[in-house]
């Protein structure tokens, strides 16, 4: 088989979806959407749709992909700081469940475009709750001067404004504080923030049908075999314990990484083992064009030699890709069994933000998927 390719484990994905459904269904009004940007492999999307999750899109193309994959429009929501007119129009035509609106000018544009179609757009306002997710700065999205969301001190004004727009139906508030959270404390602070905002708005006569707390639950990149399924029980319980939902109010989640991360691996072949003065380099046929997370976020994926002779001695290697960038490195001083040209190597926990972020850099083709 031609390498590199992404391998997806259907059994693990199904188990993960089953746990999500089991844990979320303990609480009335909890709805889970899948953040489509993490992975759009057609088999993966099909399984997530079959499990009954909705989807959270961040582009009009993603809205199209979800509708084509068979998700009902009533389970599609659309977020993003820069929605262009065609993306809004397409979503209005499809009657998606909700636009997660990130600014006052966007609200006015959606109102106008909806008016032109004689429709009413359901919207939630994305609020920047100024909660530090304590994760990598490129994946922290909830601090006060982030490009995402509406600042809390402007919220009241924009909510009032939304109520004056005839083609806008205000549904509630939306939040998303960041990604790869393993410490759940920031979610507690998010709940407290939401409780406060909800009371403030209610004081002014504003009721909300739903609250959307985004996604961000992390997965264990260090020990994928010990922790193949993220701790969804604790995650949902945090919100059940700390968020004061009103009677009949819906709570929406938008999980991406935690749904698909562990079911995927990037499989690559060793091209060369090169001896430096003090180091040995394992040079793979997969590079940052196939999996950019290490280069982009200093992320580390567990590296496994799948074909090394059993019981062989462990040695230290730098594991690198073939691309002309020094950041095209998957690991330094990795302890691996003696590795040779032709060995197959797995970069684990690559199901989220892996294949979907691949590019044609160096005119390389993007890697295909194999689902078993
Ligand atoms: C990316 C994103 C998510 C999903 O984040 P994960 O960390 O993958 O769970 C949810 N909501 C919004 C608005 C996003 O942009």
CSV table of C-alpha atoms and ligand atoms in Angstrom, one decimal:
chain,number,residue,atom,x,y,z
A,1,UNK,CA,0.0,0.0,0.0
A,2,UNK,CA,1.2,3.5,-0.9
A,3,UNK,CA,2.3,5.5,2.1
A,4,UNK,CA,1.7,7.9,3.8
A,5,UNK,CA,-2.0,7.5,4.5
A,6,UNK,CA,-4.4,8.1,7.4
A,7,UNK,CA,-5.8,5.0,9.1
A,8,UNK,CA,-9.1,5.3,10.9
A,9,UNK,CA,-10.3,2.7,13.4
A,10,UNK,CA,-14.1,2.4,13.1
A,11,UNK,CA,-14.5,0.3,16.2
A,12,UNK,CA,-12.9,2.9,18.4
A,13,UNK,CA,-14.9,5.8,16.8
A,14,UNK,CA,-18.1,3.9,17.4
A,15,UNK,CA,-17.2,3.2,21.0
A,16,UNK,CA,-16.4,6.9,21.5
A,17,UNK,CA,-19.7,7.9,20.0
A,18,UNK,CA,-21.5,5.4,22.2
A,19,UNK,CA,-19.9,6.9,25.3
A,20,UNK,CA,-20.7,10.4,24.2
A,21,UNK,CA,-24.4,9.5,23.7
A,22,UNK,CA,-24.6,7.6,26.9
A,23,UNK,CA,-23.0,10.3,29.0
A,24,UNK,CA,-24.9,13.2,27.4
A,25,UNK,CA,-28.2,11.5,27.7
A,26,UNK,CA,-28.0,11.5,31.5
A,27,UNK,CA,-29.0,15.1,31.4
A,28,UNK,CA,-32.1,16.7,30.0
A,29,UNK,CA,-31.6,19.1,27.2
A,30,UNK,CA,-27.9,18.2,26.4
A,31,UNK,CA,-27.3,18.2,22.6
A,32,UNK,CA,-23.9,17.4,21.1
A,33,UNK,CA,-22.7,18.8,17.8
A,34,UNK,CA,-19.6,17.6,16.0
A,35,UNK,CA,-17.1,20.3,15.1
A,36,UNK,CA,-16.7,19.3,11.5
A,37,UNK,CA,-13.4,21.1,11.0
A,38,UNK,CA,-11.6,18.3,12.9
A,39,UNK,CA,-12.1,15.7,10.2
A,40,UNK,CA,-14.5,15.3,7.2
A,41,UNK,CA,-13.6,11.8,6.0
A,42,UNK,CA,-16.8,10.5,4.5
A,43,UNK,CA,-17.0,7.3,6.6
A,44,UNK,CA,-16.2,9.2,9.8
A,45,UNK,CA,-18.9,11.8,9.0
A,46,UNK,CA,-21.4,9.1,8.1
A,47,UNK,CA,-20.8,7.3,11.5
A,48,UNK,CA,-21.2,10.6,13.4
A,49,UNK,CA,-24.4,11.4,11.6
A,50,UNK,CA,-25.7,7.9,12.2
A,51,UNK,CA,-25.0,8.4,15.9
A,52,UNK,CA,-27.3,11.3,15.9
A,53,UNK,CA,-24.9,14.2,16.6
A,54,UNK,CA,-25.5,17.5,14.9
A,55,UNK,CA,-22.7,19.5,13.3
A,56,UNK,CA,-20.9,22.7,13.9
A,57,UNK,CA,-19.5,24.3,10.8
A,58,UNK,CA,-17.1,27.2,10.4
A,59,UNK,CA,-17.5,27.8,6.6
A,60,UNK,CA,-20.1,27.6,3.9
A,61,UNK,CA,-18.1,24.7,2.4
A,62,UNK,CA,-18.4,22.8,5.6
A,63,UNK,CA,-22.2,23.5,5.6
A,64,UNK,CA,-22.3,22.0,2.1
A,65,UNK,CA,-20.2,19.0,3.2
A,66,UNK,CA,-22.5,18.3,6.1
A,67,UNK,CA,-25.7,18.6,4.1
A,68,UNK,CA,-24.2,16.3,1.4
A,69,UNK,CA,-23.3,13.8,4.1
A,70,UNK,CA,-26.9,13.7,5.1
A,71,UNK,CA,-27.0,15.7,8.3
A,72,UNK,CA,-30.4,17.4,8.6
A,73,UNK,CA,-30.2,21.2,8.4
A,74,UNK,CA,-32.1,21.3,11.7
A,75,UNK,CA,-28.9,19.9,13.3
A,76,UNK,CA,-26.4,22.2,11.5
A,77,UNK,CA,-25.0,25.4,13.2
A,78,UNK,CA,-22.6,27.8,11.6
A,79,UNK,CA,-19.9,29.8,13.5
A,80,UNK,CA,-16.9,31.9,12.3
A,81,UNK,CA,-15.7,35.5,12.5
A,82,UNK,CA,-15.8,36.1,8.8
A,83,UNK,CA,-18.8,34.7,7.1
A,84,UNK,CA,-19.1,35.9,3.5
A,85,UNK,CA,-22.4,36.7,1.9
A,86,UNK,CA,-22.6,33.5,-0.2
A,87,UNK,CA,-22.0,31.4,2.9
A,88,UNK,CA,-24.8,33.2,4.8
A,89,UNK,CA,-27.1,32.9,1.8
A,90,UNK,CA,-26.4,29.2,1.3
A,91,UNK,CA,-27.1,28.6,5.0
A,92,UNK,CA,-30.3,30.6,4.9
A,93,UNK,CA,-31.5,28.7,1.8
A,94,UNK,CA,-30.8,25.4,3.7
A,95,UNK,CA,-32.6,26.6,6.8
A,96,UNK,CA,-29.8,25.7,9.2
A,97,UNK,CA,-30.6,25.6,12.9
A,98,UNK,CA,-28.5,28.6,14.0
A,99,UNK,CA,-25.9,31.1,13.1
A,100,UNK,CA,-23.4,31.8,15.8
A,101,UNK,CA,-22.8,35.5,15.2
A,102,UNK,CA,-19.5,37.0,16.2
A,103,UNK,CA,-20.0,40.8,15.7
A,104,UNK,CA,-22.6,43.6,15.4
A,105,UNK,CA,-21.9,44.2,11.7
A,106,UNK,CA,-22.4,40.5,11.0
A,107,UNK,CA,-25.8,40.6,12.7
A,108,UNK,CA,-26.9,43.4,10.4
A,109,UNK,CA,-25.7,41.6,7.3
A,110,UNK,CA,-27.5,38.4,8.2
A,111,UNK,CA,-30.7,40.5,8.9
A,112,UNK,CA,-30.5,42.1,5.5
A,113,UNK,CA,-29.8,38.9,3.6
A,114,UNK,CA,-32.6,37.1,5.5
A,115,UNK,CA,-34.9,40.0,4.7
A,116,UNK,CA,-34.2,39.7,1.0
A,117,UNK,CA,-35.3,36.1,1.2
A,118,UNK,CA,-38.3,36.7,3.3
A,119,UNK,CA,-36.8,34.6,6.0
A,120,UNK,CA,-36.0,34.9,9.7
A,121,UNK,CA,-32.5,33.7,10.8
A,122,UNK,CA,-32.1,32.1,14.1
A,123,UNK,CA,-28.9,33.4,15.8
A,124,UNK,CA,-26.9,32.9,18.9
A,125,UNK,CA,-24.4,35.6,19.9
A,126,UNK,CA,-20.8,34.4,20.5
A,127,UNK,CA,-19.5,35.9,23.6
A,128,UNK,CA,-15.9,36.2,24.6
A,129,UNK,CA,-16.1,35.2,28.3
A,130,UNK,CA,-12.5,36.2,29.1
A,131,UNK,CA,-11.7,32.8,30.5
A,132,UNK,CA,-8.2,31.5,30.1
A,133,UNK,CA,-8.2,27.9,28.7
A,134,UNK,CA,-4.5,27.5,29.7
A,135,UNK,CA,-3.7,25.8,26.5
A,136,UNK,CA,-1.3,26.7,23.6
A,137,UNK,CA,-1.8,30.3,22.6
A,138,UNK,CA,-2.7,29.4,19.1
A,139,UNK,CA,-5.7,27.4,20.4
A,140,UNK,CA,-6.8,29.7,23.1
A,141,UNK,CA,-9.9,31.6,21.9
A,142,UNK,CA,-11.7,33.0,24.9
A,143,UNK,CA,-9.4,35.8,26.2
A,144,UNK,CA,-10.7,39.3,26.1
A,145,UNK,CA,-8.9,40.8,23.1
A,146,UNK,CA,-9.2,37.7,21.0
A,147,UNK,CA,-10.5,38.1,17.4
A,148,UNK,CA,-13.4,35.7,18.4
A,149,UNK,CA,-16.7,36.7,19.8
A,150,UNK,CA,-18.3,39.8,21.3
A,151,UNK,CA,-16.8,41.4,24.4
A,152,UNK,CA,-19.0,41.1,27.5
A,153,UNK,CA,-19.4,44.8,28.0
A,154,UNK,CA,-20.9,45.1,24.5
A,155,UNK,CA,-23.2,42.1,24.8
A,156,UNK,CA,-26.2,43.9,26.4
A,157,UNK,CA,-26.2,46.5,23.6
A,158,UNK,CA,-25.9,43.9,20.8
A,159,UNK,CA,-28.6,41.7,22.3
A,160,UNK,CA,-31.0,44.7,22.5
A,161,UNK,CA,-30.1,45.5,18.9
A,162,UNK,CA,-30.8,41.9,17.8
A,163,UNK,CA,-34.3,42.2,19.2
A,164,UNK,CA,-35.0,45.3,17.0
A,165,UNK,CA,-34.1,43.4,13.8
A,166,UNK,CA,-37.2,41.9,12.2
A,167,UNK,CA,-35.4,39.1,10.4
A,168,UNK,CA,-33.4,37.9,13.3
A,169,UNK,CA,-34.6,35.5,16.0
A,170,UNK,CA,-32.4,35.6,19.1
A,171,UNK,CA,-31.8,32.1,20.4
A,172,UNK,CA,-29.2,32.4,23.0
A,173,UNK,CA,-25.5,32.7,23.7
A,174,UNK,CA,-22.5,30.8,22.3
A,175,UNK,CA,-19.1,30.3,23.8
A,176,UNK,CA,-15.9,28.5,22.8
A,177,UNK,CA,-12.9,29.1,25.1
A,178,UNK,CA,-10.2,27.0,23.3
A,179,UNK,CA,-9.0,23.5,22.4
A,180,UNK,CA,-7.2,20.6,24.0
A,181,UNK,CA,-8.3,21.3,27.6
A,182,UNK,CA,-7.4,18.4,29.9
A,183,UNK,CA,-7.8,20.4,33.1
A,184,UNK,CA,-11.6,21.0,33.3
A,185,UNK,CA,-11.3,24.0,35.8
A,186,UNK,CA,-11.7,26.6,33.0
A,187,UNK,CA,-15.1,25.1,32.2
A,188,UNK,CA,-16.2,25.7,35.8
A,189,UNK,CA,-15.3,29.4,35.4
A,190,UNK,CA,-17.1,29.4,32.0
A,191,UNK,CA,-20.2,28.2,33.8
A,192,UNK,CA,-20.0,30.9,36.4
A,193,UNK,CA,-19.6,33.5,33.7
A,194,UNK,CA,-22.6,32.2,31.9
A,195,UNK,CA,-24.7,32.1,35.1
A,196,UNK,CA,-23.9,35.7,35.6
A,197,UNK,CA,-24.6,36.8,32.1
A,198,UNK,CA,-27.9,34.9,32.0
A,199,UNK,CA,-29.0,36.7,35.2
A,200,UNK,CA,-28.1,40.0,33.8
A,201,UNK,CA,-30.0,39.5,30.6
A,202,UNK,CA,-33.0,38.1,32.4
A,203,UNK,CA,-33.0,41.2,34.5
A,204,UNK,CA,-33.6,43.0,31.3
A,205,UNK,CA,-36.4,40.7,30.2
A,206,UNK,CA,-34.3,38.6,27.8
A,207,UNK,CA,-35.0,34.9,27.7
A,208,UNK,CA,-32.8,32.3,26.0
A,209,UNK,CA,-33.9,29.1,24.3
A,210,UNK,CA,-30.4,27.6,24.3
A,211,UNK,CA,-26.8,28.0,25.5
A,212,UNK,CA,-23.9,26.7,23.5
A,213,UNK,CA,-20.7,26.1,25.4
A,214,UNK,CA,-18.5,25.1,22.3
A,215,UNK,CA,-16.0,22.4,22.5
A,216,UNK,CA,-12.4,22.0,23.5
A,217,UNK,CA,-12.2,18.8,25.5
A,218,UNK,CA,-8.7,17.4,25.0
A,219,UNK,CA,-7.4,13.9,24.3
A,220,UNK,CA,-4.3,12.1,25.7
A,221,UNK,CA,-1.6,12.4,23.1
A,222,UNK,CA,1.0,10.9,25.4
A,223,UNK,CA,-0.8,7.6,26.2
A,224,UNK,CA,-3.4,6.9,23.5
A,225,UNK,CA,-3.6,3.2,24.3
A,226,UNK,CA,-4.2,3.8,28.1
A,227,UNK,CA,-6.8,6.5,27.4
A,228,UNK,CA,-8.4,5.8,24.0
A,229,UNK,CA,-11.7,7.6,25.0
A,230,UNK,CA,-11.6,11.1,26.6
A,231,UNK,CA,-13.4,11.5,29.9
A,232,UNK,CA,-16.8,12.6,28.6
A,233,UNK,CA,-18.5,11.7,31.9
A,234,UNK,CA,-16.6,14.3,33.9
A,235,UNK,CA,-16.9,16.8,31.1
A,236,UNK,CA,-20.7,16.7,30.9
A,237,UNK,CA,-20.9,16.5,34.7
A,238,UNK,CA,-19.1,19.8,35.1
A,239,UNK,CA,-21.8,21.6,33.2
A,240,UNK,CA,-24.6,19.7,34.9
A,241,UNK,CA,-23.2,20.6,38.3
A,242,UNK,CA,-22.2,24.2,37.6
A,243,UNK,CA,-24.4,25.7,34.9
A,244,UNK,CA,-27.8,26.9,36.1
A,245,UNK,CA,-30.0,25.9,33.1
A,246,UNK,CA,-33.5,27.2,33.1
A,247,UNK,CA,-36.5,25.0,32.7
A,248,UNK,CA,-36.7,23.6,29.2
A,249,UNK,CA,-33.5,25.3,28.2
A,250,UNK,CA,-31.2,23.4,25.8
A,251,UNK,CA,-27.4,23.1,26.3
A,252,UNK,CA,-25.4,22.6,23.2
A,253,UNK,CA,-21.8,21.2,22.9
A,254,UNK,CA,-19.5,21.4,19.9
A,255,UNK,CA,-16.9,18.7,20.3
A,256,UNK,CA,-14.3,18.1,17.6
A,257,UNK,CA,-11.0,16.8,18.7
A,258,UNK,CA,-12.3,14.6,21.5
A,259,UNK,CA,-14.6,12.8,19.1
A,260,UNK,CA,-12.1,11.8,16.4
A,261,UNK,CA,-8.6,12.3,17.7
A,262,UNK,CA,-7.8,8.8,18.9
A,263,UNK,CA,-9.4,6.9,16.1
A,264,UNK,CA,-6.8,8.1,13.5
A,265,UNK,CA,-3.1,7.5,12.9
A,266,UNK,CA,-0.9,8.7,10.1
A,267,UNK,CA,1.0,5.7,8.7
A,268,UNK,CA,4.3,6.4,7.0
A,269,UNK,CA,7.3,4.5,5.7
A,270,UNK,CA,10.9,5.0,6.8
A,271,UNK,CA,12.9,6.2,3.8
A,272,UNK,CA,16.3,6.4,5.4
A,273,UNK,CA,18.1,6.2,8.7
A,274,UNK,CA,20.8,8.8,8.6
A,275,UNK,CA,23.7,9.0,11.0
A,276,UNK,CA,24.7,12.5,12.1
A,277,UNK,CA,27.7,13.2,14.4
A,278,UNK,CA,25.7,12.8,17.6
A,279,UNK,CA,22.3,11.9,16.4
A,280,UNK,CA,20.5,9.4,14.2
A,281,UNK,CA,17.7,10.7,12.0
A,282,UNK,CA,14.7,8.6,10.9
A,283,UNK,CA,13.5,10.2,7.7
A,284,UNK,CA,9.9,9.4,6.9
A,285,UNK,CA,7.9,9.7,3.7
A,286,UNK,CA,5.3,11.7,5.7
A,287,UNK,CA,5.9,15.4,6.4
A,288,UNK,CA,4.3,18.5,7.7
A,289,UNK,CA,2.2,18.7,4.5
A,290,UNK,CA,0.5,15.5,5.8
A,291,UNK,CA,0.4,16.4,9.5
A,292,UNK,CA,1.1,20.0,10.4
A,293,UNK,CA,0.3,20.0,14.1
A,294,UNK,CA,3.9,19.6,15.3
A,295,UNK,CA,5.1,22.4,13.1
A,296,UNK,CA,2.1,24.7,13.8
A,297,UNK,CA,1.5,24.1,17.5
A,298,UNK,CA,4.7,22.3,18.7
A,299,UNK,CA,2.3,19.4,19.2
A,300,UNK,CA,3.7,15.9,19.7
A,301,UNK,CA,2.2,12.7,18.4
A,302,UNK,CA,3.3,9.4,19.8
A,303,UNK,CA,5.5,7.6,17.4
A,304,UNK,CA,5.5,3.8,17.0
A,305,UNK,CA,7.5,1.6,14.8
A,306,UNK,CA,4.9,-1.0,13.6
A,307,UNK,CA,7.4,-3.4,11.9
A,308,UNK,CA,10.5,-3.5,14.1
A,309,UNK,CA,11.8,-6.9,15.1
A,310,UNK,CA,10.3,-7.9,18.4
A,311,UNK,CA,12.5,-7.4,21.4
A,312,UNK,CA,15.0,-5.2,19.5
A,313,UNK,CA,17.1,-2.7,21.5
A,314,UNK,CA,15.8,0.8,21.9
A,315,UNK,CA,17.7,3.7,20.4
A,316,UNK,CA,17.3,7.4,20.3
A,317,UNK,CA,16.3,9.0,17.0
A,318,UNK,CA,15.1,12.3,15.7
A,319,UNK,CA,12.1,11.6,13.5
A,320,UNK,CA,11.7,14.0,10.6
A,321,UNK,CA,9.8,14.5,7.4
A,322,UNK,CA,11.1,15.0,3.8
A,323,UNK,CA,10.1,18.6,3.5
A,324,UNK,CA,12.4,21.6,3.1
A,325,UNK,CA,11.6,23.2,6.5
A,326,UNK,CA,13.4,22.7,9.8
A,327,UNK,CA,10.0,22.6,11.6
A,328,UNK,CA,9.2,19.4,9.6
A,329,UNK,CA,10.1,17.4,12.6
A,330,UNK,CA,7.8,14.9,14.4
A,331,UNK,CA,10.0,14.1,17.4
A,332,UNK,CA,13.5,14.7,18.9
A,333,UNK,CA,15.4,12.0,20.9
A,334,UNK,CA,12.5,9.5,20.4
A,335,UNK,CA,13.2,6.2,22.0
A,336,UNK,CA,12.3,3.6,19.3
A,337,UNK,CA,13.3,0.0,18.6
A,338,UNK,CA,16.1,-0.3,16.1
A,339,UNK,CA,14.6,1.2,13.0
A,340,UNK,CA,15.4,0.5,9.3
A,341,UNK,CA,14.6,1.6,5.9
A,342,UNK,CA,11.2,0.2,4.9
A,343,UNK,CA,9.8,0.1,8.4
A,344,UNK,CA,6.2,1.3,8.9
A,345,UNK,CA,5.7,4.0,11.5
A,346,UNK,CA,2.5,5.2,13.0
A,347,UNK,CA,2.0,8.8,14.2
A,348,UNK,CA,-0.8,8.2,16.7
A,349,UNK,CA,-3.8,10.4,17.8
A,350,UNK,CA,-3.9,12.0,14.4
A,351,UNK,CA,-7.7,11.7,13.8
A,352,UNK,CA,-8.4,15.4,14.6
A,353,UNK,CA,-6.8,18.3,12.7
A,354,UNK,CA,-4.6,15.9,10.8
A,355,UNK,CA,-5.8,14.9,7.3
A,356,UNK,CA,-8.0,17.9,7.1
A,357,UNK,CA,-5.1,20.3,7.5
A,358,UNK,CA,-2.9,18.6,4.9
A,359,UNK,CA,-1.7,20.7,2.0
A,360,UNK,CA,0.1,20.4,-1.3
A,361,UNK,CA,3.3,22.0,-0.1
A,362,UNK,CA,6.2,20.9,-2.2
A,363,UNK,CA,3.6,19.8,-4.8
A,364,UNK,CA,2.9,16.7,-2.6
A,365,UNK,CA,-0.5,15.0,-3.0
A,366,UNK,CA,-2.6,15.0,0.2
A,367,UNK,CA,-2.7,11.7,2.0
A,368,UNK,CA,-5.7,9.3,1.4
A,369,UNK,CA,-7.7,7.6,4.1
A,370,UNK,CA,-8.1,3.9,4.9
A,371,UNK,CA,-11.0,3.0,7.2
A,372,UNK,CA,-11.0,-0.4,8.9
B,1,LIG,C1,-13.0,24.4,16.6
B,1,LIG,C2,-14.2,24.7,17.2
B,1,LIG,C3,-14.8,23.8,18.1
B,1,LIG,C4,-14.2,22.4,18.4
B,1,LIG,O1,-13.1,22.5,19.1
B,1,LIG,P1,-12.4,21.1,19.6
B,1,LIG,O2,-11.3,21.6,20.5
B,1,LIG,O3,-11.9,20.4,18.4
B,1,LIG,O4,-13.4,20.4,20.4
B,1,LIG,C5,-16.1,24.1,18.6
B,1,LIG,N1,-16.6,25.3,18.4
B,1,LIG,C6,-16.1,26.2,17.6
B,1,LIG,C7,-16.8,27.5,17.4
B,1,LIG,C8,-14.9,26.0,17.0
B,1,LIG,O5,-14.3,26.9,16.2
